[in-house]
């Protein structure tokens, strides 16, 4: 749908399929319809104008042609999209109607070229009976338009053809003319100017909080109105080289304390006094880039005009590194605290000069970091510029099982100690508690108020819990923790405490890289292993107490298969919630592991295990889960 350009102007838009063909619905009886906006969400809603969908209007229509043929139910990019990613993964869903698509007949053309042999065609589609077509065309330049054509036959000898166009989003582009040439730098060159902390006697403010002032200050062109001679303020950070320094990373805090995303902060170069004010800094570095899409970030507390905290501007290209504007705290992507990225496209491989301009007014806690985001869709892989990326952990291939995808869901072992025994926020406590060890608070074996009728073992499809079943985190539909619901002894009026949980499952992974996330209050540890309890290799961890917050972690599955995973979770006091999910690399979306409602979710299967093993005299008895229609053999 085109942008109407304002929040007070509206238009109706007819229902279409993903290729833009108008659709007529046959409706009868009671139906529920839902409006969902696709591909309209922007980082900066002022730039494009997000859709505000208010009304569904129903108009009587002549009957749809019969039979109804398979249609493009979903397409990304869809018809008329103007915000396509420069490195898109085309995603087209064909849904069957009265007749069914013949997958082998599907032909995909991109910009007129038949690319079917390079496309991935799977059936059924991710939305239902039909087919899904995926294709990655490679780097597309911003603002260019492209055409997708999809043709196919159905099983009743009809031919269907669809064609639509989209446009790539307007992002900054570094072209070959912007390249600096030569070799990449091993250090940043930093120019810094720090004026006196004291304000001038009379207004106007000598140090407005903007990039214009920063350039003037670096050029020594801000004159001191209290100085009868009108000379510029002395540079308190001049050092021995007129304010020029070399540094290996941009990771500064006014007093040299850790701040922002990265620790190891140092003071701003040449600045020796605490809580410095009235600074301006420019950092340049020559970086080697291959052609592709990149994302950077800057963190510098605040940055909104007039906040007094500080702000930044990043440019690149040319001998000054200022040919192409990549973004700033003054415009887009907004303040340095919003966690958004400076995205740009390098059209050609080469060495490009980048320049960060930083300015600070009178905030007492100035800081500045400049980093890459290696995976811009998920926001993982943040690293300071001029540092190497980290290689994600690879799970040993021997952990992968070929069989076991029988019974969907997680097996969940729950433990809850009584309210009177305040428990440590640590995975060691959780393990001890789950194992029925000695409670240090009572010097007796742990009491489990979540034992239920099956010794604390439960089964569930997803991990999306909040202690009172209230909405928390990225996913709604929160449930109370198994065995700690309103009718269980440990519920404590909706604030159960001293919780420990271990959820295990076989996760069905294809070979490749994954980004997972756990949002938890308090801590967690995700592990995998060859044998129970599957704790050989730690993939992601947050140790200690925290409010509900996310930890992302990256790993590689070396081969396709079923990998044993274990999520250990624990809560001490206060809020308690836990979510376990993966990230979609193409959309950056979070998807609950094993969400039955999501075709994109990673599937989880229960790991077969003995339940409630018990000895009586010389006999050993146990229970185990069975699946209808299967035969079980016990050997001993
Ligand atoms: Ca830092
Ligand atoms: Ca939730
Ligand atoms: Ca609690």
XYZ file of C-alpha atoms and ligand atoms in Angstrom:
639
model
C 0.000 0.000 0.000
C 1.447 3.384 -0.894
C 2.332 5.840 1.785
C -0.241 8.561 2.191
C 2.398 10.812 3.671
C 0.545 11.998 6.713
C -1.166 10.824 9.840
C -4.436 12.589 8.964
C -4.929 11.172 5.481
C -6.512 7.797 4.864
C -7.299 5.561 1.951
C -8.935 2.233 1.460
C -6.972 -0.480 -0.218
C -8.537 -3.540 -1.815
C -7.652 -7.027 -0.663
C -5.021 -8.552 -2.923
C -2.783 -11.558 -2.975
C 0.986 -11.186 -2.633
C 1.368 -10.458 -6.341
C -1.188 -7.662 -6.259
C -4.144 -9.509 -7.799
C -7.481 -8.528 -6.289
C -9.090 -11.270 -4.241
C -12.757 -12.096 -3.708
C -13.519 -14.048 -0.541
C -16.340 -16.523 -0.186
C -17.504 -15.990 3.392
C -20.377 -17.558 5.257
C -21.165 -18.345 8.836
C -19.136 -16.938 11.694
C -15.618 -16.011 10.655
C -12.758 -14.272 12.405
C -10.579 -12.034 10.258
C -7.371 -10.390 11.318
C -5.430 -7.453 9.891
C -1.659 -7.805 10.022
C 0.672 -5.289 8.455
C 3.579 -6.737 6.529
C 6.802 -5.024 5.523
C 5.689 -1.608 6.644
C 7.542 -1.338 9.899
C 10.406 1.108 9.730
C 13.111 1.895 12.243
C 12.138 5.513 11.920
C 8.394 5.838 11.516
C 8.705 9.481 10.506
C 10.669 8.477 7.417
C 8.054 6.365 5.683
C 4.925 6.593 7.787
C 3.820 3.312 9.257
C 0.421 2.029 8.353
C -2.346 2.754 10.805
C -4.921 0.133 9.928
C -8.291 1.042 11.333
C -11.165 -0.547 9.428
C -12.182 -3.634 7.553
C -14.831 -2.803 4.958
C -16.897 -5.564 3.312
C -18.406 -5.050 -0.128
C -20.709 -7.559 -1.837
C -19.070 -8.898 -4.965
C -19.900 -11.196 -7.799
C -18.779 -14.711 -7.120
C -15.088 -15.425 -7.501
C -14.176 -17.271 -10.715
C -14.494 -21.001 -10.346
C -12.463 -23.050 -9.806
C -10.286 -20.871 -7.629
C -6.681 -21.459 -8.681
C -3.553 -21.585 -6.460
C -2.473 -18.025 -5.674
C 0.514 -16.095 -4.336
C -0.682 -15.880 -0.757
C 2.432 -14.140 0.492
C 5.409 -12.518 -1.166
C 8.401 -10.740 0.282
C 9.174 -8.307 -1.170
C 5.537 -7.838 -2.121
C 4.118 -5.818 -4.964
C 5.115 -2.171 -4.777
C 7.354 -2.595 -1.716
C 9.721 0.369 -1.495
C 11.711 -0.775 1.505
C 13.210 -4.035 0.257
C 16.467 -5.122 1.843
C 19.556 -4.752 -0.393
C 20.390 -8.399 0.369
C 16.917 -9.938 0.258
C 15.928 -13.559 0.514
C 12.814 -13.726 -1.656
C 10.051 -15.609 0.096
C 6.984 -16.515 -1.929
C 4.160 -18.726 -0.682
C 1.776 -20.318 -3.157
C -1.384 -21.578 -1.480
C -3.685 -24.138 -3.043
C -7.360 -23.290 -3.514
C -9.883 -25.458 -5.396
C -6.955 -26.809 -7.378
C -3.379 -27.529 -6.280
C -0.081 -26.175 -7.552
C 2.251 -28.637 -9.296
C 5.561 -27.853 -7.599
C 7.630 -29.127 -10.508
C 5.995 -26.637 -12.839
C 7.011 -23.530 -10.877
C 9.243 -21.132 -12.823
C 10.817 -18.138 -11.031
C 12.232 -15.236 -13.010
C 14.159 -12.400 -11.393
C 14.546 -9.305 -13.544
C 13.529 -11.438 -16.522
C 16.132 -14.156 -15.950
C 14.970 -17.696 -15.229
C 16.544 -18.473 -11.838
C 14.430 -21.506 -10.961
C 17.448 -23.791 -10.726
C 18.977 -21.518 -8.056
C 15.746 -21.255 -6.082
C 14.673 -23.478 -3.203
C 11.184 -24.814 -3.767
C 9.569 -26.718 -0.914
C 6.138 -28.207 -0.514
C 3.803 -27.807 1.289
C 4.188 -24.060 1.774
C 5.008 -22.630 5.174
C 1.393 -21.391 5.282
C -0.380 -24.609 4.301
C -0.927 -26.866 1.268
C 0.938 -25.404 -1.689
C 4.588 -24.501 -2.171
C 7.201 -22.049 -0.900
C 9.777 -20.501 -3.219
C 12.977 -18.983 -1.757
C 15.686 -17.234 -3.742
C 18.596 -14.989 -2.799
C 19.515 -12.722 -5.731
C 22.633 -11.219 -4.116
C 23.438 -7.576 -3.514
C 20.883 -5.151 -4.977
C 21.717 -1.468 -4.959
C 19.533 0.926 -2.968
C 16.734 2.672 -4.883
C 16.877 0.164 -7.781
C 13.671 -1.531 -8.932
C 13.345 -5.223 -9.678
C 10.756 -7.576 -11.101
C 9.700 -10.983 -9.850
C 7.765 -13.367 -12.090
C 6.278 -16.623 -10.873
C 4.435 -19.009 -13.200
C 3.049 -22.445 -12.440
C 0.487 -25.017 -13.472
C -2.167 -26.579 -11.280
C -3.339 -30.167 -11.221
C -6.273 -29.288 -13.515
C -4.096 -28.036 -16.372
C -4.530 -24.326 -15.676
C -1.528 -22.048 -16.065
C -1.095 -19.159 -13.649
C 1.350 -16.306 -14.073
C 2.126 -13.462 -11.697
C 4.538 -10.577 -12.007
C 5.283 -7.733 -9.645
C 7.957 -5.182 -8.916
C 9.601 -3.782 -5.806
C 12.200 -1.151 -4.961
C 15.214 -1.439 -2.685
C 15.273 0.877 0.305
C 17.194 4.129 0.071
C 20.348 3.447 2.047
C 23.732 5.200 1.786
C 26.016 3.719 -0.877
C 29.805 3.759 -0.983
C 30.762 3.628 -4.661
C 34.208 3.033 -6.127
C 34.731 6.805 -6.402
C 34.486 6.991 -2.607
C 37.322 4.509 -2.038
C 40.493 5.839 -0.453
C 42.875 3.296 -1.922
C 46.008 2.132 -0.148
C 45.991 -0.223 2.804
C 43.535 -0.394 5.687
C 44.567 1.339 8.926
C 45.736 -0.529 11.977
C 44.855 2.405 14.275
C 42.350 5.220 14.477
C 43.573 8.766 14.092
C 41.816 10.856 16.730
C 41.679 14.619 16.861
C 40.257 15.944 20.121
C 39.581 19.342 21.601
C 38.490 19.850 25.181
C 37.621 23.368 26.248
C 37.409 24.580 29.838
C 34.802 22.968 32.095
C 33.541 26.345 33.329
C 30.731 28.020 31.445
C 31.330 31.460 29.960
C 30.051 34.417 31.970
C 27.365 35.543 29.593
C 25.213 33.721 27.093
C 25.077 32.505 24.414
C 26.430 29.059 25.283
C 29.844 28.655 23.745
C 29.309 24.899 23.236
C 25.929 24.122 21.677
C 25.353 20.368 21.574
C 25.650 19.798 17.818
C 27.981 18.670 15.081
C 28.395 22.198 13.712
C 29.946 23.348 16.987
C 32.133 20.229 17.069
C 33.676 21.038 13.683
C 34.303 24.658 14.726
C 35.856 23.554 17.992
C 38.186 21.060 16.298
C 39.226 23.826 13.927
C 40.018 26.067 16.919
C 37.396 28.579 15.887
C 35.298 28.979 19.041
C 36.401 32.199 20.654
C 36.202 32.853 24.367
C 33.770 35.728 24.978
C 35.313 36.249 28.440
C 38.733 36.846 26.882
C 39.185 40.534 25.978
C 41.484 39.525 23.133
C 38.779 37.201 21.752
C 41.125 34.298 21.342
C 39.936 30.687 21.110
C 39.601 28.507 24.198
C 42.831 26.641 24.956
C 42.648 22.928 24.104
C 43.067 21.116 27.414
C 43.624 17.856 25.489
C 46.291 19.259 23.174
C 49.012 16.943 24.506
C 52.276 17.081 22.586
C 50.801 16.811 19.098
C 48.207 19.564 18.966
C 45.322 17.281 19.946
C 46.122 14.363 17.589
C 46.407 10.803 18.911
C 46.331 7.243 17.645
C 44.196 4.615 19.386
C 43.222 1.038 18.575
C 39.522 1.247 19.502
C 36.929 3.928 20.183
C 35.793 2.941 23.670
C 36.024 5.938 25.956
C 34.431 7.054 29.198
C 35.142 10.383 30.863
C 36.825 8.921 33.928
C 38.018 5.698 32.319
C 35.201 3.644 33.861
C 33.438 0.845 32.020
C 30.298 2.059 30.224
C 28.111 1.144 27.245
C 28.187 -2.218 25.443
C 31.922 -2.777 25.765
C 34.134 -2.774 28.836
C 37.809 -1.888 28.865
C 37.005 1.817 28.541
C 39.788 4.370 28.706
C 39.630 8.119 29.175
C 39.205 10.254 26.088
C 42.667 10.728 24.554
C 44.580 13.610 26.118
C 41.868 14.305 28.693
C 43.236 13.945 32.228
C 40.553 15.585 34.400
C 37.499 13.803 35.787
C 33.983 14.435 34.456
C 35.241 16.460 31.480
C 32.946 18.887 29.681
C 32.860 20.713 26.357
C 34.621 18.130 24.193
C 34.733 17.598 20.440
C 36.421 14.638 18.774
C 36.910 13.279 15.265
C 38.142 9.716 14.711
C 39.084 8.374 11.275
C 40.064 4.904 10.110
C 40.551 3.264 6.708
C 38.605 0.004 6.508
C 38.781 -2.770 3.924
C 35.304 -3.762 2.777
C 34.050 -6.317 0.303
C 30.921 -5.349 -1.570
C 27.891 -5.968 0.575
C 25.617 -4.594 3.261
C 27.059 -3.328 6.535
C 25.828 -2.049 9.860
C 27.632 0.048 12.458
C 26.580 1.502 15.753
C 27.665 4.327 17.992
C 26.823 4.627 21.667
C 27.398 7.968 23.332
C 24.869 8.607 26.098
C 22.112 10.774 24.808
C 22.586 12.800 21.688
C 19.226 14.421 21.337
C 19.580 18.089 20.602
C 19.700 20.099 23.793
C 20.096 17.091 26.069
C 23.570 18.246 27.011
C 24.815 14.697 26.959
C 26.569 14.315 23.653
C 26.033 13.105 20.139
C 27.728 11.830 17.010
C 27.810 11.855 13.242
C 29.307 9.149 11.018
C 30.418 9.714 7.432
C 32.598 7.783 4.979
C 34.350 8.043 1.651
C 36.906 10.350 0.112
C 40.166 11.598 1.598
C 38.367 13.274 4.505
C 35.956 10.399 5.086
C 33.039 12.775 4.602
C 31.677 12.002 1.102
C 28.689 9.968 2.259
C 26.546 10.689 5.305
C 25.805 7.447 7.166
C 23.826 8.831 10.072
C 23.942 10.835 13.253
C 22.258 11.287 16.577
C 20.854 14.558 15.206
C 18.707 12.896 12.546
C 18.760 9.188 11.813
C 19.041 6.655 13.359
C 18.238 8.766 16.333
C 19.884 9.008 19.670
C 22.905 6.947 20.500
C 20.905 5.037 23.084
C 18.210 3.632 20.803
C 20.197 0.610 19.748
C 19.646 1.248 16.063
C 22.228 0.873 13.378
C 23.923 2.858 10.693
C 23.324 0.618 7.691
C 24.968 1.177 4.323
C 25.961 -0.618 1.146
C 29.477 -0.928 -0.249
C 28.872 -1.199 -3.980
C 32.466 -2.183 -4.728
C 35.178 -3.824 -2.686
C 37.886 -1.429 -1.541
C 39.448 0.566 1.285
C 37.197 3.355 2.549
C 37.901 6.105 5.082
C 35.332 6.374 7.871
C 34.946 9.337 10.187
C 33.171 9.588 13.526
C 32.479 13.082 14.827
C 31.645 13.180 18.536
C 30.466 16.126 20.579
C 29.687 16.562 24.240
C 28.344 19.433 26.222
C 28.085 19.284 30.005
C 26.949 15.801 30.986
C 29.122 14.462 33.771
C 29.377 10.936 32.332
C 30.558 11.280 28.729
C 31.206 8.075 26.812
C 31.674 6.991 23.217
C 31.881 3.608 21.470
C 31.992 2.816 17.740
C 31.211 -0.750 16.678
C 30.227 -3.107 13.920
C 27.109 -5.253 13.995
C 28.132 -8.410 12.154
C 24.570 -9.723 11.943
C 22.429 -6.664 11.434
C 19.102 -8.533 11.337
C 19.420 -10.107 14.748
C 21.679 -7.461 16.269
C 24.244 -10.078 17.267
C 27.965 -9.933 16.639
C 28.572 -6.440 18.005
C 32.324 -5.766 18.073
C 34.382 -2.633 18.396
C 35.656 -1.437 15.041
C 39.255 -2.583 14.489
C 38.743 -5.756 16.524
C 38.261 -9.243 15.084
C 34.900 -10.975 15.048
C 34.444 -13.956 17.305
C 33.948 -17.377 15.783
C 30.751 -18.958 17.059
C 30.921 -22.238 18.960
C 30.461 -25.311 16.776
C 28.573 -28.181 18.380
C 30.421 -31.489 17.878
C 28.792 -33.400 15.031
C 28.742 -36.503 17.219
C 26.045 -34.903 19.399
C 23.570 -34.996 16.517
C 21.152 -37.904 16.431
C 19.516 -39.214 13.302
C 16.386 -40.517 15.004
C 14.093 -39.489 17.811
C 11.706 -37.039 16.160
C 8.649 -38.763 17.572
C 6.954 -36.806 20.309
C 6.943 -32.989 19.998
C 7.745 -30.811 22.996
C 10.045 -30.397 25.956
C 10.432 -32.545 29.038
C 10.541 -30.133 31.957
C 11.808 -30.859 35.416
C 10.537 -28.331 37.952
C 11.634 -27.571 41.483
C 10.404 -24.914 43.866
C 11.756 -24.451 47.359
C 9.487 -23.050 50.093
C 9.232 -19.289 50.435
C 10.987 -19.359 53.786
C 14.258 -20.507 52.233
C 15.797 -17.632 50.238
C 17.778 -19.264 47.437
C 20.936 -18.047 45.712
C 20.658 -16.793 42.135
C 23.073 -19.282 40.620
C 22.999 -22.247 38.292
C 24.866 -24.265 40.950
C 21.930 -23.763 43.340
C 19.461 -24.690 40.600
C 21.322 -27.905 39.774
C 21.552 -28.862 43.442
C 17.863 -28.133 43.927
C 16.794 -30.101 40.837
C 18.940 -33.024 41.975
C 17.199 -33.036 45.374
C 20.395 -32.077 47.197
C 20.776 -30.410 50.554
C 19.083 -27.034 50.933
C 21.721 -24.827 52.611
C 18.926 -22.857 54.261
C 17.570 -25.892 56.129
C 20.459 -28.385 55.978
C 17.832 -30.881 54.855
C 17.001 -32.252 51.424
C 15.237 -29.722 49.238
C 11.449 -29.660 49.530
C 9.848 -29.451 46.073
C 6.573 -27.516 46.035
C 6.333 -28.102 42.273
C 6.489 -31.906 42.525
C 2.898 -32.422 41.353
C 1.967 -36.046 40.793
C 4.945 -37.007 38.629
C 7.972 -36.188 40.745
C 8.312 -32.691 39.218
C 8.401 -33.858 35.598
C 6.105 -32.083 33.106
C 5.786 -31.766 29.353
C 5.097 -28.664 27.314
C 5.383 -27.420 23.731
C 7.112 -24.081 24.276
C 9.020 -22.220 26.976
C 7.025 -19.050 27.601
C 6.382 -18.741 31.322
C 5.609 -15.947 33.727
C 5.123 -16.705 37.416
C 1.486 -15.529 37.482
C 0.736 -16.260 33.813
C 0.900 -12.541 33.009
C 2.180 -11.066 29.756
C 5.935 -10.674 29.861
C 8.731 -10.605 27.307
C 8.586 -10.847 23.530
C 5.796 -13.417 23.329
C 2.282 -13.254 24.676
C 0.328 -16.306 25.817
C 2.487 -16.640 28.923
C 1.668 -19.530 31.223
C 2.469 -20.182 34.853
C 5.475 -22.438 35.432
C 4.519 -26.127 35.401
C 3.550 -27.275 38.874
C 3.453 -23.698 40.217
C -0.030 -22.612 39.123
C -2.773 -21.038 41.252
C -3.825 -24.467 42.546
C -0.331 -25.610 43.456
C 1.129 -25.284 46.955
C 3.990 -22.969 45.968
C 2.008 -20.330 44.063
C 2.416 -17.707 46.808
C -0.355 -15.469 45.505
C 1.255 -15.160 42.068
C 4.783 -14.444 43.288
C 6.366 -17.880 43.701
C 10.079 -17.696 44.501
C 13.064 -20.054 44.650
C 12.284 -21.699 41.297
C 14.549 -24.034 39.320
C 13.729 -25.590 35.943
C 15.502 -27.846 33.472
C 13.873 -28.212 30.044
C 15.337 -30.782 27.685
C 14.513 -31.625 24.086
C 15.995 -32.754 20.822
C 16.075 -29.726 18.522
C 15.832 -30.389 14.814
C 18.572 -28.291 13.233
C 19.805 -28.023 9.680
C 23.532 -27.578 9.193
C 24.410 -23.917 9.619
C 24.655 -20.976 11.981
C 21.993 -20.139 14.544
C 21.232 -17.255 16.841
C 19.169 -18.227 19.857
C 17.847 -16.096 22.665
C 16.711 -16.625 26.217
C 14.836 -13.892 27.980
C 14.842 -14.579 31.677
C 14.263 -13.231 35.141
C 16.571 -14.368 36.695
C 19.390 -16.476 35.196
C 19.739 -19.358 32.726
C 22.206 -21.694 31.021
C 21.691 -23.461 27.690
C 23.869 -26.498 27.080
C 24.159 -29.446 24.727
C 25.963 -32.730 25.055
C 26.350 -36.293 23.916
C 24.716 -37.907 26.943
C 22.339 -36.957 29.756
C 22.172 -34.462 31.320
C 23.513 -32.808 28.127
C 25.678 -30.251 29.897
C 29.004 -30.864 28.125
C 29.023 -27.652 26.117
C 27.660 -24.268 27.273
C 26.124 -22.332 24.389
C 24.532 -19.427 26.238
C 24.432 -18.282 29.834
C 23.432 -15.473 32.141
C 24.605 -16.117 35.667
C 22.969 -14.244 38.560
C 19.889 -12.147 39.154
C 18.343 -9.689 36.735
C 15.037 -8.172 35.711
C 13.467 -9.699 32.606
C 16.117 -9.303 29.905
C 17.476 -11.044 26.823
C 20.730 -12.875 26.210
C 21.542 -13.841 22.616
C 24.000 -16.551 21.687
C 25.350 -17.867 18.412
C 26.432 -21.371 17.492
C 26.953 -23.602 14.487
C 25.305 -26.952 13.877
C 27.874 -28.786 11.747
C 25.459 -31.341 10.285
C 21.703 -31.623 10.051
C 20.200 -33.687 12.820
C 18.541 -33.798 16.220
C 20.635 -32.113 18.907
C 20.001 -32.655 22.625
C 19.508 -29.262 24.286
C 19.004 -28.397 27.930
C 17.768 -25.070 29.232
C 18.504 -24.549 32.917
C 16.556 -21.655 34.460
C 16.296 -20.294 37.963
C 14.698 -17.507 39.951
C 15.515 -16.151 43.367
C 13.016 -13.511 44.446
C 10.606 -11.117 42.746
C 9.640 -11.435 39.076
C 10.046 -14.786 37.324
C 9.752 -15.364 33.590
C 11.477 -17.336 30.854
C 11.282 -17.515 27.055
C 13.397 -19.702 24.717
C 13.520 -18.766 21.041
C 15.530 -18.568 17.847
C 16.022 -15.680 15.439
C 15.007 -15.719 11.782
C 18.103 -14.618 9.861
C 16.121 -13.019 7.048
C 13.658 -11.019 9.098
C 15.403 -10.784 12.459
C 12.161 -12.018 14.019
C 12.179 -13.947 17.258
C 10.414 -17.315 16.979
C 9.617 -19.481 20.015
C 11.327 -22.849 19.814
C 8.701 -25.421 18.777
C 5.864 -22.889 18.470
C 3.058 -25.040 17.011
C 1.570 -21.892 15.435
C 4.736 -20.998 13.516
C 5.876 -22.918 10.466
C 9.304 -21.291 10.868
C 9.882 -22.523 14.378
C 12.639 -24.966 15.202
C 11.025 -28.241 16.123
C 11.622 -29.794 19.530
C 11.095 -33.444 20.457
C 11.062 -35.061 23.838
C 14.094 -37.074 24.746
C 13.109 -40.559 25.725
C 13.953 -41.196 29.336
C 13.014 -43.260 32.304
C 10.606 -41.667 34.702
C 10.366 -42.143 38.412
C 12.922 -44.998 38.729
C 12.533 -46.798 42.081
C 13.998 -49.773 43.869
C 12.179 -52.183 46.127
C 14.212 -55.046 47.445
C 15.826 -56.669 44.439
C 13.376 -55.260 41.943
C 13.876 -52.119 39.903
C 10.802 -50.406 38.505
C 10.349 -47.381 36.288
C 7.823 -45.642 34.064
C 8.288 -44.296 30.582
C 6.199 -42.427 28.083
C 4.614 -44.346 25.301
C 3.274 -43.315 21.951
C 0.192 -44.983 20.530
C 0.989 -47.569 17.894
C 4.595 -48.169 18.964
C 6.037 -51.370 20.426
C 8.580 -51.091 23.249
C 11.224 -53.650 24.165
C 13.101 -53.582 27.469
C 16.435 -55.412 27.491
C 18.385 -56.101 30.674
Ca 32.553 1.086 26.788
Ca 6.195 -14.175 27.319
Ca 8.877 -14.729 42.298
